[in-house]
Structure formats: structure tokens, C-alpha cells
PDB file of C-alpha atoms in Angstrom:
ATOM      1  CA  GLN A 247    -163.676 -53.158  71.074  1.00 61.00           C
ATOM      2  CA  LYS A 248    -166.304 -50.142  71.532  1.00 70.00           C
ATOM      3  CA  GLU A 249    -169.477 -51.159  72.888  1.00 88.00           C
ATOM      4  CA  VAL A 250    -171.743 -49.940  70.097  1.00 92.00           C
ATOM      5  CA  GLU A 251    -170.221 -49.642  66.910  1.00 92.00           C
ATOM      6  CA  GLN A 252    -171.799 -47.433  63.637  1.00 92.00           C
ATOM      7  CA  ASN A 253    -170.167 -46.394  60.401  1.00 84.00           C
ATOM      8  CA  SER A 254    -169.373 -42.628  60.775  1.00 77.00           C
ATOM      9  CA  GLY A 255    -170.307 -42.222  57.149  1.00 81.00           C
ATOM     10  CA  PRO A 256    -171.088 -39.876  55.656  1.00 91.00           C
ATOM     11  CA  LEU A 257    -174.031 -42.075  53.858  1.00 95.00           C
ATOM     12  CA  SER A 258    -175.269 -39.966  50.865  1.00 96.00           C
ATOM     13  CA  VAL A 259    -178.601 -40.767  49.078  1.00 96.00           C
ATOM     14  CA  PRO A 260    -180.510 -39.307  46.682  1.00 97.00           C
ATOM     15  CA  GLU A 261    -184.403 -38.031  47.428  1.00 97.00           C
ATOM     16  CA  GLY A 262    -186.540 -40.667  47.513  1.00 97.00           C
ATOM     17  CA  ALA A 263    -184.451 -43.670  48.313  1.00 97.00           C
ATOM     18  CA  ILE A 264    -184.163 -45.864  51.345  1.00 97.00           C
ATOM     19  CA  ALA A 265    -181.201 -44.752  53.753  1.00 96.00           C
ATOM     20  CA  SER A 266    -179.708 -47.854  55.385  1.00 96.00           C
ATOM     21  CA  LEU A 267    -178.132 -47.458  58.740  1.00 97.00           C
ATOM     22  CA  ASN A 268    -176.566 -50.405  60.846  1.00 96.00           C
ATOM     23  CA  CYS A 269    -175.241 -50.739  64.607  1.00 95.00           C
ATOM     24  CA  THR A 270    -173.596 -53.670  66.281  1.00 95.00           C
ATOM     25  CA  TYR A 271    -172.957 -54.121  69.967  1.00 94.00           C
ATOM     26  CA  SER A 272    -170.758 -56.391  72.027  1.00 92.00           C
ATOM     27  CA  ASP A 273    -172.729 -57.090  75.009  1.00 87.00           C
ATOM     28  CA  ARG A 274    -175.050 -60.109  74.200  1.00 86.00           C
ATOM     29  CA  VAL A 275    -177.401 -59.652  77.243  1.00 86.00           C
ATOM     30  CA  SER A 276    -178.326 -56.259  75.974  1.00 86.00           C
ATOM     31  CA  GLN A 277    -182.613 -55.606  76.159  1.00 87.00           C
ATOM     32  CA  SER A 278    -183.385 -52.106  75.022  1.00 90.00           C
ATOM     33  CA  PHE A 279    -182.260 -50.353  71.768  1.00 94.00           C
ATOM     34  CA  PHE A 280    -183.059 -46.900  70.563  1.00 95.00           C
ATOM     35  CA  TRP A 281    -182.234 -44.630  67.764  1.00 96.00           C
ATOM     36  CA  TYR A 282    -181.868 -40.953  67.755  1.00 96.00           C
ATOM     37  CA  ARG A 283    -181.829 -38.311  65.250  1.00 97.00           C
ATOM     38  CA  GLN A 284    -179.380 -35.217  65.711  1.00 96.00           C
ATOM     39  CA  TYR A 285    -178.826 -32.070  63.594  1.00 96.00           C
ATOM     40  CA  SER A 286    -175.934 -30.073  63.501  1.00 93.00           C
ATOM     41  CA  GLY A 287    -175.864 -28.285  66.236  1.00 93.00           C
ATOM     42  CA  LYS A 288    -178.824 -29.225  68.319  1.00 95.00           C
ATOM     43  CA  SER A 289    -179.294 -31.998  70.677  1.00 96.00           C
ATOM     44  CA  PRO A 290    -180.027 -35.454  70.101  1.00 95.00           C
ATOM     45  CA  GLU A 291    -183.994 -36.523  69.829  1.00 95.00           C
ATOM     46  CA  LEU A 292    -185.569 -40.116  70.105  1.00 93.00           C
ATOM     47  CA  ILE A 293    -186.857 -41.410  66.853  1.00 95.00           C
ATOM     48  CA  MET A 294    -187.358 -45.259  67.588  1.00 93.00           C
ATOM     49  CA  SER A 295    -187.172 -47.643  70.249  1.00 93.00           C
ATOM     50  CA  ILE A 296    -186.939 -51.481  70.019  1.00 94.00           C
ATOM     51  CA  TYR A 297    -186.687 -54.448  72.262  1.00 92.00           C
ATOM     52  CA  SER A 298    -187.656 -57.470  70.291  1.00 92.00           C
ATOM     53  CA  ASN A 299    -186.382 -59.319  67.441  1.00 94.00           C
ATOM     54  CA  GLY A 300    -187.853 -58.505  64.153  1.00 95.00           C
ATOM     55  CA  ASP A 301    -188.983 -54.889  62.451  1.00 95.00           C
ATOM     56  CA  LYS A 302    -190.853 -52.297  64.188  1.00 95.00           C
ATOM     57  CA  GLU A 303    -192.127 -49.800  61.838  1.00 96.00           C
ATOM     58  CA  ASP A 304    -192.911 -45.833  62.787  1.00 95.00           C
ATOM     59  CA  GLY A 305    -193.901 -44.065  59.552  1.00 96.00           C
ATOM     60  CA  ARG A 306    -191.073 -43.715  56.969  1.00 97.00           C
ATOM     61  CA  PHE A 307    -188.494 -45.164  59.884  1.00 97.00           C
ATOM     62  CA  THR A 308    -188.425 -49.131  60.407  1.00 97.00           C
ATOM     63  CA  ALA A 309    -186.226 -50.434  62.711  1.00 97.00           C
ATOM     64  CA  GLN A 310    -184.664 -53.717  63.037  1.00 97.00           C
ATOM     65  CA  LEU A 311    -183.314 -55.937  65.520  1.00 96.00           C
ATOM     66  CA  ASN A 312    -180.883 -59.331  65.226  1.00 95.00           C
ATOM     67  CA  LYS A 313    -179.908 -60.180  68.801  1.00 93.00           C
ATOM     68  CA  ALA A 314    -178.253 -63.303  67.502  1.00 93.00           C
ATOM     69  CA  SER A 315    -176.100 -61.530  65.365  1.00 94.00           C
ATOM     70  CA  GLN A 316    -175.987 -58.272  67.791  1.00 94.00           C
ATOM     71  CA  TYR A 317    -176.978 -55.720  65.214  1.00 94.00           C
ATOM     72  CA  VAL A 318    -179.675 -53.317  65.186  1.00 96.00           C
ATOM     73  CA  SER A 319    -180.500 -51.398  61.643  1.00 97.00           C
ATOM     74  CA  LEU A 320    -182.490 -48.209  61.210  1.00 97.00           C
ATOM     75  CA  LEU A 321    -184.289 -47.989  57.191  1.00 97.00           C
ATOM     76  CA  ILE A 322    -185.254 -44.642  56.299  1.00 97.00           C
ATOM     77  CA  ARG A 323    -187.623 -45.131  53.338  1.00 98.00           C
ATOM     78  CA  ASP A 324    -188.449 -42.108  50.634  1.00 97.00           C
ATOM     79  CA  SER A 325    -185.533 -39.781  52.111  1.00 97.00           C
ATOM     80  CA  GLN A 326    -186.022 -36.113  52.134  1.00 97.00           C
ATOM     81  CA  PRO A 327    -183.650 -33.469  52.542  1.00 96.00           C
ATOM     82  CA  SER A 328    -184.951 -32.865  56.069  1.00 96.00           C
ATOM     83  CA  ASP A 329    -183.609 -36.322  57.119  1.00 97.00           C
ATOM     84  CA  SER A 330    -180.121 -35.021  56.580  1.00 97.00           C
ATOM     85  CA  ALA A 331    -178.597 -35.540  59.849  1.00 97.00           C
ATOM     86  CA  THR A 332    -176.678 -37.797  62.402  1.00 96.00           C
ATOM     87  CA  TYR A 333    -177.994 -40.552  63.505  1.00 97.00           C
ATOM     88  CA  LEU A 334    -177.021 -42.365  66.722  1.00 96.00           C
ATOM     89  CA  CYS A 335    -177.763 -45.943  67.843  1.00 95.00           C
ATOM     90  CA  ALA A 336    -177.981 -46.546  71.578  1.00 93.00           C
ATOM     91  CA  VAL A 337    -178.166 -49.696  73.461  1.00 91.00           C
ATOM     92  CA  ASN A 338    -179.283 -50.392  77.050  1.00 85.00           C
ATOM     93  CA  LYS A 339    -179.976 -46.545  77.228  1.00 74.00           C
ATOM     94  CA  LEU A 340    -176.494 -45.843  78.563  1.00 83.00           C
ATOM     95  CA  SER A 341    -174.063 -46.579  75.533  1.00 89.00           C
ATOM     96  CA  PHE A 342    -174.283 -44.382  72.439  1.00 92.00           C
ATOM     97  CA  GLY A 343    -172.483 -45.296  69.118  1.00 93.00           C
ATOM     98  CA  ALA A 344    -170.199 -42.411  67.502  1.00 92.00           C
ATOM     99  CA  GLY A 345    -173.094 -42.099  64.979  1.00 94.00           C
ATOM    100  CA  THR A 346    -173.593 -41.994  61.287  1.00 95.00           C
ATOM    101  CA  THR A 347    -173.767 -38.808  59.321  1.00 95.00           C
ATOM    102  CA  VAL A 348    -176.419 -39.087  56.433  1.00 96.00           C
ATOM    103  CA  THR A 349    -177.016 -36.323  53.637  1.00 96.00           C
ATOM    104  CA  VAL A 350    -180.000 -36.384  51.343  1.00 97.00           C
ATOM    105  CA  ARG A 351    -179.273 -34.946  47.767  1.00 94.00           C
ATOM    106  CA  ALA A 352    -182.102 -33.489  46.181  1.00 89.00           C
TER     107      ALA A 352
ATOM    108  CA  ASN B 211    -193.433 -27.562  78.619  1.00 62.00           C
ATOM    109  CA  ALA B 212    -189.852 -26.662  78.948  1.00 74.00           C
ATOM    110  CA  GLY B 213    -188.327 -30.344  79.230  1.00 94.00           C
ATOM    111  CA  VAL B 214    -185.071 -30.514  80.331  1.00 97.00           C
ATOM    112  CA  THR B 215    -183.253 -27.009  80.722  1.00 97.00           C
ATOM    113  CA  GLN B 216    -179.707 -26.577  80.695  1.00 97.00           C
ATOM    114  CA  THR B 217    -177.370 -23.565  81.678  1.00 96.00           C
ATOM    115  CA  PRO B 218    -175.555 -21.866  80.520  1.00 97.00           C
ATOM    116  CA  LYS B 219    -175.520 -22.701  76.628  1.00 96.00           C
ATOM    117  CA  PHE B 220    -171.927 -21.319  76.039  1.00 97.00           C
ATOM    118  CA  GLN B 221    -169.243 -20.912  78.416  1.00 97.00           C
ATOM    119  CA  VAL B 222    -165.285 -20.027  78.016  1.00 97.00           C
ATOM    120  CA  LEU B 223    -162.833 -21.367  81.058  1.00 97.00           C
ATOM    121  CA  LYS B 224    -159.267 -20.403  81.682  1.00 97.00           C
ATOM    122  CA  THR B 225    -157.496 -23.518  82.849  1.00 98.00           C
ATOM    123  CA  GLY B 226    -157.898 -23.913  86.425  1.00 97.00           C
ATOM    124  CA  GLN B 227    -160.984 -22.482  86.909  1.00 97.00           C
ATOM    125  CA  SER B 228    -164.005 -24.005  88.477  1.00 97.00           C
ATOM    126  CA  MET B 229    -167.709 -23.919  87.164  1.00 96.00           C
ATOM    127  CA  THR B 230    -170.983 -25.667  87.750  1.00 97.00           C
ATOM    128  CA  LEU B 231    -173.496 -26.963  84.843  1.00 98.00           C
ATOM    129  CA  GLN B 232    -176.933 -26.637  85.806  1.00 97.00           C
ATOM    130  CA  CYS B 233    -179.719 -29.223  84.509  1.00 98.00           C
ATOM    131  CA  ALA B 234    -183.693 -29.291  85.572  1.00 97.00           C
ATOM    132  CA  GLN B 235    -186.298 -30.943  83.931  1.00 97.00           C
ATOM    133  CA  ASP B 236    -190.240 -30.756  84.760  1.00 96.00           C
ATOM    134  CA  MET B 237    -191.086 -34.135  83.523  1.00 93.00           C
ATOM    135  CA  ASN B 238    -191.345 -36.147  86.759  1.00 93.00           C
ATOM    136  CA  HIS B 239    -188.436 -38.173  85.507  1.00 94.00           C
ATOM    137  CA  ASN B 240    -186.633 -40.491  88.024  1.00 93.00           C
ATOM    138  CA  SER B 241    -183.244 -40.830  86.033  1.00 93.00           C
ATOM    139  CA  MET B 242    -180.826 -38.233  85.061  1.00 94.00           C
ATOM    140  CA  TYR B 243    -177.821 -38.090  83.001  1.00 95.00           C
ATOM    141  CA  TRP B 244    -174.577 -35.921  82.012  1.00 97.00           C
ATOM    142  CA  TYR B 245    -173.067 -36.832  78.653  1.00 96.00           C
ATOM    143  CA  ARG B 246    -170.128 -35.178  76.527  1.00 97.00           C
ATOM    144  CA  GLN B 247    -169.783 -34.974  72.800  1.00 96.00           C
ATOM    145  CA  ASP B 248    -166.650 -34.750  71.097  1.00 94.00           C
ATOM    146  CA  PRO B 249    -166.396 -34.699  67.150  1.00 85.00           C
ATOM    147  CA  GLY B 250    -165.901 -38.802  66.149  1.00 78.00           C
ATOM    148  CA  MET B 251    -166.639 -39.912  69.795  1.00 80.00           C
ATOM    149  CA  GLY B 252    -170.275 -40.056  70.178  1.00 86.00           C
ATOM    150  CA  LEU B 253    -171.798 -39.427  73.472  1.00 92.00           C
ATOM    151  CA  ARG B 254    -169.967 -40.676  76.367  1.00 93.00           C
ATOM    152  CA  LEU B 255    -171.581 -41.047  79.663  1.00 93.00           C
ATOM    153  CA  ILE B 256    -169.796 -38.825  82.565  1.00 96.00           C
ATOM    154  CA  TYR B 257    -172.196 -39.842  85.801  1.00 96.00           C
ATOM    155  CA  TYR B 258    -175.870 -40.768  85.995  1.00 94.00           C
ATOM    156  CA  SER B 259    -178.635 -40.476  88.561  1.00 94.00           C
ATOM    157  CA  ALA B 260    -180.842 -43.304  88.569  1.00 90.00           C
ATOM    158  CA  SER B 261    -183.388 -41.975  90.871  1.00 90.00           C
ATOM    159  CA  GLU B 262    -183.310 -38.877  93.435  1.00 90.00           C
ATOM    160  CA  GLY B 263    -180.253 -39.655  96.240  1.00 89.00           C
ATOM    161  CA  THR B 264    -178.244 -41.824  94.231  1.00 93.00           C
ATOM    162  CA  THR B 265    -175.434 -41.167  91.491  1.00 96.00           C
ATOM    163  CA  ASP B 266    -173.018 -43.472  89.816  1.00 95.00           C
ATOM    164  CA  LYS B 267    -169.887 -43.111  87.852  1.00 96.00           C
ATOM    165  CA  GLY B 268    -170.150 -43.525  83.864  1.00 93.00           C
ATOM    166  CA  GLU B 269    -167.442 -44.064  81.318  1.00 91.00           C
ATOM    167  CA  VAL B 270    -165.546 -40.692  82.012  1.00 95.00           C
ATOM    168  CA  PRO B 271    -166.019 -39.442  85.029  1.00 97.00           C
ATOM    169  CA  ASN B 272    -162.247 -38.269  86.077  1.00 97.00           C
ATOM    170  CA  GLY B 273    -162.708 -34.254  86.589  1.00 96.00           C
ATOM    171  CA  TYR B 274    -166.243 -34.325  87.248  1.00 98.00           C
ATOM    172  CA  ASN B 275    -168.475 -34.454  90.076  1.00 97.00           C
ATOM    173  CA  VAL B 276    -172.106 -34.409  90.259  1.00 98.00           C
ATOM    174  CA  SER B 277    -175.148 -33.408  92.748  1.00 97.00           C
ATOM    175  CA  ARG B 278    -178.698 -34.415  92.405  1.00 96.00           C
ATOM    176  CA  LEU B 279    -180.276 -31.698  94.406  1.00 89.00           C
ATOM    177  CA  ASN B 280    -183.765 -33.027  94.160  1.00 95.00           C
ATOM    178  CA  LYS B 281    -185.848 -34.879  91.841  1.00 95.00           C
ATOM    179  CA  ARG B 282    -185.710 -32.152  89.225  1.00 97.00           C
ATOM    180  CA  GLU B 283    -182.257 -30.896  89.134  1.00 97.00           C
ATOM    181  CA  PHE B 284    -178.742 -32.650  88.409  1.00 98.00           C
ATOM    182  CA  SER B 285    -175.732 -30.654  88.169  1.00 98.00           C
ATOM    183  CA  LEU B 286    -172.107 -31.467  87.187  1.00 98.00           C
ATOM    184  CA  ARG B 287    -169.094 -29.877  88.420  1.00 98.00           C
ATOM    185  CA  LEU B 288    -165.744 -29.141  86.931  1.00 97.00           C
ATOM    186  CA  GLU B 289    -163.400 -28.478  90.080  1.00 93.00           C
ATOM    187  CA  SER B 290    -160.375 -27.421  87.925  1.00 96.00           C
ATOM    188  CA  ALA B 291    -161.160 -27.170  84.293  1.00 97.00           C
ATOM    189  CA  ALA B 292    -158.576 -28.384  81.545  1.00 97.00           C
ATOM    190  CA  PRO B 293    -158.717 -27.995  77.896  1.00 97.00           C
ATOM    191  CA  SER B 294    -159.496 -31.724  77.680  1.00 96.00           C
ATOM    192  CA  GLN B 295    -162.835 -31.003  79.000  1.00 97.00           C
ATOM    193  CA  THR B 296    -163.366 -28.584  76.101  1.00 97.00           C
ATOM    194  CA  SER B 297    -166.604 -30.333  74.827  1.00 97.00           C
ATOM    195  CA  VAL B 298    -170.336 -29.978  74.474  1.00 97.00           C
ATOM    196  CA  TYR B 299    -172.233 -31.599  77.413  1.00 98.00           C
ATOM    197  CA  PHE B 300    -175.933 -32.624  77.501  1.00 98.00           C
ATOM    198  CA  CYS B 301    -178.307 -33.293  80.228  1.00 97.00           C
ATOM    199  CA  ALA B 302    -180.813 -35.979  79.900  1.00 95.00           C
ATOM    200  CA  SER B 303    -183.878 -37.546  81.822  1.00 95.00           C
ATOM    201  CA  SER B 304    -185.802 -40.459  81.293  1.00 92.00           C
ATOM    202  CA  PRO B 305    -188.619 -42.376  83.164  1.00 89.00           C
ATOM    203  CA  GLN B 306    -187.336 -45.651  84.606  1.00 77.00           C
ATOM    204  CA  THR B 307    -189.393 -47.510  82.322  1.00 62.00           C
ATOM    205  CA  ALA B 308    -186.812 -49.074  79.456  1.00 55.00           C
ATOM    206  CA  ASP B 309    -189.073 -47.879  76.512  1.00 61.00           C
ATOM    207  CA  ARG B 310    -189.046 -44.062  76.815  1.00 76.00           C
ATOM    208  CA  GLY B 311    -185.486 -43.614  76.188  1.00 86.00           C
ATOM    209  CA  TYR B 312    -183.649 -39.981  76.718  1.00 90.00           C
ATOM    210  CA  THR B 313    -185.192 -36.521  76.761  1.00 94.00           C
ATOM    211  CA  PHE B 314    -182.033 -34.195  75.909  1.00 96.00           C
ATOM    212  CA  GLY B 315    -181.389 -30.714  76.952  1.00 97.00           C
ATOM    213  CA  SER B 316    -180.201 -28.070  74.278  1.00 97.00           C
ATOM    214  CA  GLY B 317    -176.767 -28.564  75.306  1.00 97.00           C
ATOM    215  CA  THR B 318    -173.578 -26.488  76.916  1.00 97.00           C
ATOM    216  CA  ARG B 319    -170.472 -25.455  74.693  1.00 97.00           C
ATOM    217  CA  LEU B 320    -167.705 -25.298  76.656  1.00 97.00           C
ATOM    218  CA  THR B 321    -164.184 -24.225  75.741  1.00 97.00           C
ATOM    219  CA  VAL B 322    -161.522 -24.257  78.604  1.00 97.00           C
ATOM    220  CA  VAL B 323    -158.382 -22.320  77.171  1.00 97.00           C
TER     221      VAL B 323
END
């Protein structure tokens, strides 16, 4: 079992819709969780970090953490074509999921 | 603000050749990391350096060596390149505080033929 699991996608959503990405992890004592966005051919860039159970909002992005169920999710509201990218979940900084590719269709 | 600078951006090696990937950061970060990224496998940690003077193995260290030359620089060496090392390599850095995540370099695309 991989430490961090993500659905590879692709996840296709219409412009203006909500994109929902999920990530599960195996290490029950994990403390820090991150979401990165990676455009094709580019390096990952940090978009969200979360440490406590519940929701954390930053602009159109909301991260949700449930430590009891060992999952973290990312919601992208009012999706734009510029959100089309691969989204990587990272746990405890060192472990990354394989990423979910999101395509926002106009 | 340069952030994290990696060189070279592209490299083609023949099997058995050696090379060093260079990484430097100007953000006064304590921790530095080397990852490789392969299609469908995400980012896999090769080596990391939590602070100047220390290095530790990650998930896939075989075939690689690293040097934390000083606080700014962290190099990755392939002693005898193999086709299985064809990949995109990313260097990253972070403060030791947990809530900052990584800053990544632009990557090195390495092909071993």
C-alpha cells in the first residue's frame, strides 16, 4: 500500500463548477498535509497547507482534513480553465501522491 | 528573487557516464531535497538534508549520492548512469517550520541512453 493515494483522473469539470479532489494516507500519526499544483512541464507550486481537522479556505480553494478517516481533500470552486493542471497531495512534507489531473472545459 | 536554481535543465547521458546535478537556494532555508518524477508515479524522494551537514536516504536512493556543500547548495551525483534513471529531477527547499511546504526548482530532464 502506498503511503499517499490519489485518484489519477483525469477529472473533467465544466467551467464554473466545483472540482473535488481526494487523497488518503496510511500513516495514522501524520501531522502536516499539503496540496501542490503542477502545470504540464513545470515544477510543483504550493497552494494549500492544513494541519487541523476541518476546513481551511484560501480564495477559491478549500482544503478539508479528517484525521480519523485519514483523508484530505481539495475543493476548487468556480473552476477556471487556468486551473487545468495536476494536483499533488503531500503528507508530512516527504511523501507525495501520484497526482490527480484536472481539466476544466470551457 | 531566484528561489531554487537547478542546473542543467536538460541532459543526455550514455549508460555508465557520471554527472552531478546542481541545486542552490537563496531563501536561507535549512532543509533541501531531491526528488525524481516519473509518469504515473508522482514524486519520489531520493535524498534529503534536514540541515547543513546532514543527509538522509529517501525512498529511492540506490544509484545516487548527495553532498550538502553549504547551507545554500545541495548536489546530486549519478556515478554510473543507467536507463532506469531517465526521469525529471526536482530539487526543493523548505524552512524547518512545518507550515511552509516546499519551494521547488524548475527541474532537470535527464535522459540516459
